[in-house]
Coordinates of C-alpha atoms and ligand atoms in Angstrom, one line a residue:
X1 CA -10.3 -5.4 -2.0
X2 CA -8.0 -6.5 -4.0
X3 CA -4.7 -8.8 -3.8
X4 CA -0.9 -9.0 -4.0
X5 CA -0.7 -12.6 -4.8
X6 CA -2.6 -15.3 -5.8
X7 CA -1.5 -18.6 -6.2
X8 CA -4.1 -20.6 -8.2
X9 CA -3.9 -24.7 -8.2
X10 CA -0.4 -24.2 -8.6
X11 CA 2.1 -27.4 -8.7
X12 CA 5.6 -28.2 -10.3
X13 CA 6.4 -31.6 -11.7
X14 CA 9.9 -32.0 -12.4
X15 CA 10.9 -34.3 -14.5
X16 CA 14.0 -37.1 -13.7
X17 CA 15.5 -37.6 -17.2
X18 CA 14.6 -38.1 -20.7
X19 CA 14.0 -41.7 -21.3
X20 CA 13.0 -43.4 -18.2
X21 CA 11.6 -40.2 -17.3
X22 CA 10.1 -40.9 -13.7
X23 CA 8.1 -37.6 -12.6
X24 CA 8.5 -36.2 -9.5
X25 CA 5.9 -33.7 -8.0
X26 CA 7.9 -31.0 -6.2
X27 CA 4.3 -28.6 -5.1
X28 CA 0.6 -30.3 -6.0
X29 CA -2.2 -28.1 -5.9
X30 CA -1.6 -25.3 -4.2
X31 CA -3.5 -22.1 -3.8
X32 CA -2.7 -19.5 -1.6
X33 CA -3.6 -15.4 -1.6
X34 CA -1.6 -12.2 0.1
X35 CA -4.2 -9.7 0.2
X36 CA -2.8 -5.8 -1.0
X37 CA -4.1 -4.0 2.2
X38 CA -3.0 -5.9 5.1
X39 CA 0.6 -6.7 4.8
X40 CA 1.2 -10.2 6.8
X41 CA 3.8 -12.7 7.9
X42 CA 2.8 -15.9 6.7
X43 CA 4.8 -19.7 6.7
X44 CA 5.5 -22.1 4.9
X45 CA 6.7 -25.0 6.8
X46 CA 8.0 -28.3 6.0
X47 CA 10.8 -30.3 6.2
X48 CA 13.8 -30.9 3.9
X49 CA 12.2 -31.6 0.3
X50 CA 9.0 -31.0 1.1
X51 CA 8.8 -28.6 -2.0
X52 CA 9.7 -24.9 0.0
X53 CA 12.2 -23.7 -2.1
X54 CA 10.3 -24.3 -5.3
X55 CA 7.6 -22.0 -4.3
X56 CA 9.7 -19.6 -3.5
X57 CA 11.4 -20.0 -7.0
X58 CA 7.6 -20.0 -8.5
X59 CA 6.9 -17.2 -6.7
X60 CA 10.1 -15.3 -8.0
X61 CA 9.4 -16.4 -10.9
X62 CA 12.4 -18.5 -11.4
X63 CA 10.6 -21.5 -12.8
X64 CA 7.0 -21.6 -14.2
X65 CA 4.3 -23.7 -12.6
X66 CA 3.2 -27.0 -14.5
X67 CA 0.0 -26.2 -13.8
X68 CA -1.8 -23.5 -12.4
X69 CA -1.4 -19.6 -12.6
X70 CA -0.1 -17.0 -10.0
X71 CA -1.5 -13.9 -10.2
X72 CA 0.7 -10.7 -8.7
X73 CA -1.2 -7.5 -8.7
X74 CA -4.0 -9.0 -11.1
X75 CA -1.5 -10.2 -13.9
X76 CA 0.0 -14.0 -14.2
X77 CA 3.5 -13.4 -14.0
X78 CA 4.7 -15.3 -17.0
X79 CA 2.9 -12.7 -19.0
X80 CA 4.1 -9.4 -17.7
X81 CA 6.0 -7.4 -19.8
X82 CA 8.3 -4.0 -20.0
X83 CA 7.1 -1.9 -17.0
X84 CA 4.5 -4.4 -15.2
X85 CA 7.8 -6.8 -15.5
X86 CA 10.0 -4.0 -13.6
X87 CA 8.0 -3.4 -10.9
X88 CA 6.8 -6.9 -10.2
X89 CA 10.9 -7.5 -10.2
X90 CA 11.3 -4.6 -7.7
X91 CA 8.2 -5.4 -5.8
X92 CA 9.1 -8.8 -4.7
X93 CA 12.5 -9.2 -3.1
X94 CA 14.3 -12.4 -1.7
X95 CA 16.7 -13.4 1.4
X96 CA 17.8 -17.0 1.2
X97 CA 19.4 -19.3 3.3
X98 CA 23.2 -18.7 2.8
X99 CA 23.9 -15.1 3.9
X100 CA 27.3 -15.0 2.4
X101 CA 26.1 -16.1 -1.0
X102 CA 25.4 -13.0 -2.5
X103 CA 28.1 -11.5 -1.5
X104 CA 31.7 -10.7 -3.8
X105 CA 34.2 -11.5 -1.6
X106 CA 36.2 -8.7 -3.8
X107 CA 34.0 -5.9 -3.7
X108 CA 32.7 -4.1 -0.3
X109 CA 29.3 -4.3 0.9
X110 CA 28.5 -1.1 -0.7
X111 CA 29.2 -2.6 -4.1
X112 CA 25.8 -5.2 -3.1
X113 CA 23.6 -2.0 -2.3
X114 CA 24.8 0.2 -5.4
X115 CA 24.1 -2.8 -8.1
X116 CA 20.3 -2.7 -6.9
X117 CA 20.0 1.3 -6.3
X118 CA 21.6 1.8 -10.4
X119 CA 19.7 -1.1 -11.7
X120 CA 16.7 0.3 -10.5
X121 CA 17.6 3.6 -11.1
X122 CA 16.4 4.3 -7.3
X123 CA 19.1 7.9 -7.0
X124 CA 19.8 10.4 -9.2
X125 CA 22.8 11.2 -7.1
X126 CA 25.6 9.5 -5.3
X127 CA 24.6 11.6 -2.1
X128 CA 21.1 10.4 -2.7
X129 CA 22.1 6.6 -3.4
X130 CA 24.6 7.3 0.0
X131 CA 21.8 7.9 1.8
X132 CA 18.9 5.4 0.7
X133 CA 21.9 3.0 1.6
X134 CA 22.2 4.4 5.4
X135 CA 18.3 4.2 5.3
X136 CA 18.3 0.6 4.6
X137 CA 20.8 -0.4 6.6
X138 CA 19.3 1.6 10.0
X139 CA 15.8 -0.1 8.9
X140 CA 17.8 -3.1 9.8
X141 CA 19.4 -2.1 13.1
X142 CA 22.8 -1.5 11.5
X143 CA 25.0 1.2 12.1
X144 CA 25.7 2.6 8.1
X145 CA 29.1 3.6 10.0
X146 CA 30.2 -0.2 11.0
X147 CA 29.2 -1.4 7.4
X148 CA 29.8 0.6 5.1
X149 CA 33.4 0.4 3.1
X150 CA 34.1 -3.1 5.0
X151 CA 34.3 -6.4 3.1
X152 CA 32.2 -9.7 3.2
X153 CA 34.9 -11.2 5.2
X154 CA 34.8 -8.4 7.7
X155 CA 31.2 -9.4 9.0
X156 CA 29.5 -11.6 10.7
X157 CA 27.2 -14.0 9.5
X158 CA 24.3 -12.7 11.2
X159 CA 25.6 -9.0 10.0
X160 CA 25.5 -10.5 6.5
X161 CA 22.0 -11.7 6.6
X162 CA 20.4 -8.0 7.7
X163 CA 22.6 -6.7 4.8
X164 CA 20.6 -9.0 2.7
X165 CA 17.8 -7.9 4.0
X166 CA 18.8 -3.9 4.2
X167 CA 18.9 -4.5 0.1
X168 CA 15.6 -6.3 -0.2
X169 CA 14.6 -3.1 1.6
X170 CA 16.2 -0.9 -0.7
X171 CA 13.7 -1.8 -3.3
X172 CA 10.8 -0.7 -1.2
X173 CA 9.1 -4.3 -1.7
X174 CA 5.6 -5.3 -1.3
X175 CA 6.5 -8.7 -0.5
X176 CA 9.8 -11.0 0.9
X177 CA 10.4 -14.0 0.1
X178 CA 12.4 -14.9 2.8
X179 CA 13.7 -19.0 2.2
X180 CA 15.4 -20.4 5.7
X181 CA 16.7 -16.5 6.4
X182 CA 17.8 -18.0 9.8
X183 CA 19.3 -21.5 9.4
X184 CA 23.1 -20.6 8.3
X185 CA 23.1 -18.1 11.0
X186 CA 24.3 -18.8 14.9
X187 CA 21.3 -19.1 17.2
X188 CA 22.5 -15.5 19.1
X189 CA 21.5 -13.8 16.1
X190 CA 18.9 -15.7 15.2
X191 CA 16.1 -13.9 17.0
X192 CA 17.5 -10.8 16.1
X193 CA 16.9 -11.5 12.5
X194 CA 13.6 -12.1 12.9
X195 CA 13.1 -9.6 14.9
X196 CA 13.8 -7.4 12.2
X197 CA 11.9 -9.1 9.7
X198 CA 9.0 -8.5 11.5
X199 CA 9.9 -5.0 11.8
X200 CA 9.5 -5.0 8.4
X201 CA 6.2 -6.0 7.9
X202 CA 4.9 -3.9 10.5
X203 CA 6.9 -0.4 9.9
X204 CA 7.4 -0.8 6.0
X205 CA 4.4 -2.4 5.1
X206 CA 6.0 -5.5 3.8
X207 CA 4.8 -9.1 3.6
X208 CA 6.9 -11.3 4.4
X209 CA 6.6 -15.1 3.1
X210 CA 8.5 -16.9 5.6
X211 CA 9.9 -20.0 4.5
X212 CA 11.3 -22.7 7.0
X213 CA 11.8 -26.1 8.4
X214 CA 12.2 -24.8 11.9
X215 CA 8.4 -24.9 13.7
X216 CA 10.0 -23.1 16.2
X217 CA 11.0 -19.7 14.6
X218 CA 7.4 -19.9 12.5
X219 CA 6.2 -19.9 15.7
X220 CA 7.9 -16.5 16.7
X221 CA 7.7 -14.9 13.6
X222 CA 4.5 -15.7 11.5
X223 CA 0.3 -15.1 12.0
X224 CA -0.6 -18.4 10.0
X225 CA 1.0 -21.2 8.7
X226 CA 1.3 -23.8 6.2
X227 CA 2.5 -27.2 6.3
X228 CA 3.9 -28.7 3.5
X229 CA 4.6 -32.4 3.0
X230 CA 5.8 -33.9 0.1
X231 CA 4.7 -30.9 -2.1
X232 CA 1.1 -31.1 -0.7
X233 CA -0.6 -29.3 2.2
X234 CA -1.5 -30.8 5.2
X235 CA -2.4 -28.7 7.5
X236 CA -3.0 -24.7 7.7
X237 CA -4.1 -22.4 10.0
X238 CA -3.6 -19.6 12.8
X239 CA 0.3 -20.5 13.6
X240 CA -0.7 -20.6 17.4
X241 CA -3.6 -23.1 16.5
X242 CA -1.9 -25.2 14.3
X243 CA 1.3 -25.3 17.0
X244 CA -0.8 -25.7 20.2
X245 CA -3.8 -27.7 18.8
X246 CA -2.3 -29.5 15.5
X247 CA -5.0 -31.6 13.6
X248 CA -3.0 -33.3 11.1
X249 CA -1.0 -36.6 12.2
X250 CA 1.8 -35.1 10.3
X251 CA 1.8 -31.8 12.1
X252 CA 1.4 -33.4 15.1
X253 CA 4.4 -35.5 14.7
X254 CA 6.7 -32.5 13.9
X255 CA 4.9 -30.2 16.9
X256 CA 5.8 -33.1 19.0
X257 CA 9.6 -33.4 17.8
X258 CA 10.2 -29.6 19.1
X259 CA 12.4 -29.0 21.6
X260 CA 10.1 -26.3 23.2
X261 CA 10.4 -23.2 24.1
X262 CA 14.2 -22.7 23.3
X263 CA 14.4 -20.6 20.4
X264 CA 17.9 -21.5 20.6
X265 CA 17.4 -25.2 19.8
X266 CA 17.3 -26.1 16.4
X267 CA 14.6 -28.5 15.4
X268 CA 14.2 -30.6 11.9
X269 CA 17.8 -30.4 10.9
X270 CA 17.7 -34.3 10.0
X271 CA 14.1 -35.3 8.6
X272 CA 11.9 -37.7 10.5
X273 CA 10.6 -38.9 7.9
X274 CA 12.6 -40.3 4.9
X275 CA 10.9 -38.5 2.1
X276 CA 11.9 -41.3 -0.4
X277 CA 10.3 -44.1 2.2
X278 CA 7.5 -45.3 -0.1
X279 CA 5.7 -42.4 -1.7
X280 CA 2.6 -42.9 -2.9
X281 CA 1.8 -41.1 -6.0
X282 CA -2.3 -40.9 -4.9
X283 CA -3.5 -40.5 -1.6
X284 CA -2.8 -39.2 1.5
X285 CA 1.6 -38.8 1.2
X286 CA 2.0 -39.4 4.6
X287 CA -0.1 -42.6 4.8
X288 CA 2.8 -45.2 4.6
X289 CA 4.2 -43.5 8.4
X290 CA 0.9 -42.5 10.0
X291 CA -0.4 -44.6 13.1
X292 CA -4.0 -43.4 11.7
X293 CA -3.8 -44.4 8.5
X294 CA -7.6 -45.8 7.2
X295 CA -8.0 -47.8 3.9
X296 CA -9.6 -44.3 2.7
X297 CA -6.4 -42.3 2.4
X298 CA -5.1 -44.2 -0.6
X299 CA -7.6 -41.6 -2.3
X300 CA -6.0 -37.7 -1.4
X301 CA -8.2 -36.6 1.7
X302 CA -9.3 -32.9 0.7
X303 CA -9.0 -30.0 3.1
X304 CA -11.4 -30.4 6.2
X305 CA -12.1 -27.0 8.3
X306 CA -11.6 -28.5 11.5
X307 CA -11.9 -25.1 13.8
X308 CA -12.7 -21.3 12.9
X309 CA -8.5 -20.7 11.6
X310 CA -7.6 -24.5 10.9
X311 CA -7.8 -26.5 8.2
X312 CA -6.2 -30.1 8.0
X313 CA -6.2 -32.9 4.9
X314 CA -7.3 -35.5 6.8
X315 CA -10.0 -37.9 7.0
X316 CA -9.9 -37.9 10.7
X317 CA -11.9 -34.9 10.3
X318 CA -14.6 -36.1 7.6
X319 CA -17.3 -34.5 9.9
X320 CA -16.0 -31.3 9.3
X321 CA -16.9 -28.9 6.6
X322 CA -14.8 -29.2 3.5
X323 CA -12.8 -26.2 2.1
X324 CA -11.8 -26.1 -1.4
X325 CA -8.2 -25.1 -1.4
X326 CA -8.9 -21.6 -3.5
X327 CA -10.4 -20.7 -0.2
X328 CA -7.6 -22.0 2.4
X329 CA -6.1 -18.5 3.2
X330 CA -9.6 -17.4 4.2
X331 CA -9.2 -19.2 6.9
X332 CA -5.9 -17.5 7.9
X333 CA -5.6 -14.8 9.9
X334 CA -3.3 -11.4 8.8
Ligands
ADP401 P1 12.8 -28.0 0.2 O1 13.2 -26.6 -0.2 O2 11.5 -28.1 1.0 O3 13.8 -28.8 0.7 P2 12.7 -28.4 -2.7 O4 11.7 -27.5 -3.3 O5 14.1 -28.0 -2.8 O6 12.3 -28.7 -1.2 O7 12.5 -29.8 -3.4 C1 11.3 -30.5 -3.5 C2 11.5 -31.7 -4.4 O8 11.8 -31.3 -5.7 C3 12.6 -32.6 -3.9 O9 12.3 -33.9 -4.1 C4 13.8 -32.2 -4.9 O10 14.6 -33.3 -5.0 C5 13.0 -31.9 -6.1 N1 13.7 -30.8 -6.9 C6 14.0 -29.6 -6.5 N2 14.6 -28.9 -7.5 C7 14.7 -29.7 -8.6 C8 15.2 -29.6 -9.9 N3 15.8 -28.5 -10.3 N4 15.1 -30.7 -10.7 C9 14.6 -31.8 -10.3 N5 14.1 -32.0 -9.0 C10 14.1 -31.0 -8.2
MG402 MG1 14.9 -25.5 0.5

């Protein structure tokens, strides 16, 4: 069996300037895998700076990894070249956060569909580009008719956002990247959207890395999750494990901070926790604000398997087995 991704001990250290040159670790360590044959919904979770949208710029291969490799389709993506380079750029396809970003406000939407379908030479005609465009769009729940030949400012942001996604779709990806799809859009549309993206994983094959600060919508949307703090992961797992049952003190502090069940609610929009409120460059990150903190956890705490689809980086679970982090997404289900 073999798999679509595979991130191996992958971080990013950006540095802060050239002579007191303070280095800050955006991701640290992490290993993840997206197996070929079962197309999944999986998310990252974390709140604002915990490192998100730098994996997703890894994973686009935006920015290189410090350390580390990842691996699509069996070949390290800084190495691929020509063809392998082509498809890998077809193959994995983003939606970010601002769904009017992408968009010319002088062109019509049909102008944001074409540039992919010629780039990738994906129709040989204009009837043929006309209707992969109609395709995309219906994959969506949009009606071609309604979009077609109408500009940015004639949409709504939630209309914007499947547009986004209708040209991700175009491509016929293997994997979305999809960074805070929902947060610039109004709640009403909100489920909609996701509705939609999980369409897309289940009709089209597609997985989906679903990347958020919302607990809420990860919830709705995604099998498993991961929980990012501070570049590091604390806690991952079945997504209704890890929200019901959290093991981290971490995860349990942002479970706790949802306004549940209203999907409507936003959750997360101003951090808990300060992330510049005394970091401390070994250990656990979250030791300085946890009410558990030992004097152990000023040495990192590795991954403990705390239940069948839950592992947490805690020493609160030092009973448990440990799971080197090459193996986390074992754990996860698809
Ligand atoms: P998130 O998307 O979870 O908010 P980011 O990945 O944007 O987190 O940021 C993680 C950390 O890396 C933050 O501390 C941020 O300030 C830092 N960072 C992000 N991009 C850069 C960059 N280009 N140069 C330097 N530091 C960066
Ligand atoms: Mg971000």
């Amino acid at each position: 069996m073999s798999n679509l991704l595979e991130l191996k001990n992958v971080s990013k250290v950006y540095q802060r300037g050239l002579i007191n040159s303070k280095a800050n670790v955006a991701l640290r360590d992490i290993s993840l895998t997206l197996r070929e044959d079962e197309p999944t919904i999986l998310t990252v979770a974390g709140e604002s700076g915990s490192g998100k949208t730098t994996l997703a710029m890894l994973l686009l291969g935006f920015i290189t990894p410090t350390t580390g490799e990842i691996i699509y389709r069996g070949q390290n993506i800084t190495t691929l070249h020509g063809k392998d380079r082509l498809a890998y750029r077809r193959e994995v396809q983003a939606v970010f956060q601002d769904p009017f970003a992408v968009f010319n406000p002088f062109y019509t939407v049909d102008h944001l569909l074409t540039v992919p379908i010629k780039r990738f030479k994906l129709a040989s005609t204009k009837a043929e580009a006309r209707n992969r465009m109609e395709e995309a769009l219906s994959a969506v729940g949009l009606r071609p008719e309604d979009i077609l030949g109408r500009f940015p400012h004639q949409l709504s942001g939630g209309q914007r956002q499947r547009i986004n996604v209708a040209r991700a779709l175009l491509l016929k990806p293997r994997l979305l990247i999809a960074d805070e799809p929902v947060s610039m859009v109004d709640a009403s549309l909100r489920a909609n959207i996701l509705e939609t993206l999980r369409n897309l994983q289940r009709d089209h094959g597609v997985s989906i890395i679903y990347i958020t600060h919302d607990l809420t919508t990860a919830y709705h949307i995604a099998k498993s999750i991961i929980v990012l703090y501070r570049g590091g992961v604390m806690e991952a797992g079945d997504v209704d494990a890890v929200i019901k049952d959290p093991q981290h003190p971490y995860t349990k502090l942002l479970v706790d901070s949802i306004p549940w069940p209203n999907l409507d609610q936003r959750w997360g929009e101003t951090p808990i926790i300060a992330r510049e409120d005394g970091g401390p460059d070994g250990g656990c990150p979250f030791r300085t604000r946890c009410p558990n903190a030992m004097d152990i956890c000023t040495t990192r705490p590795p991954l403990y398997q705390t239940s069948p689809m839950q592992a947490a980086a805690c020493y609160l679970h030092d009973k448990k087995p440990e799971i080197v982090a090459q193996r986390l997404t074992e754990l996860l289900p698809v």
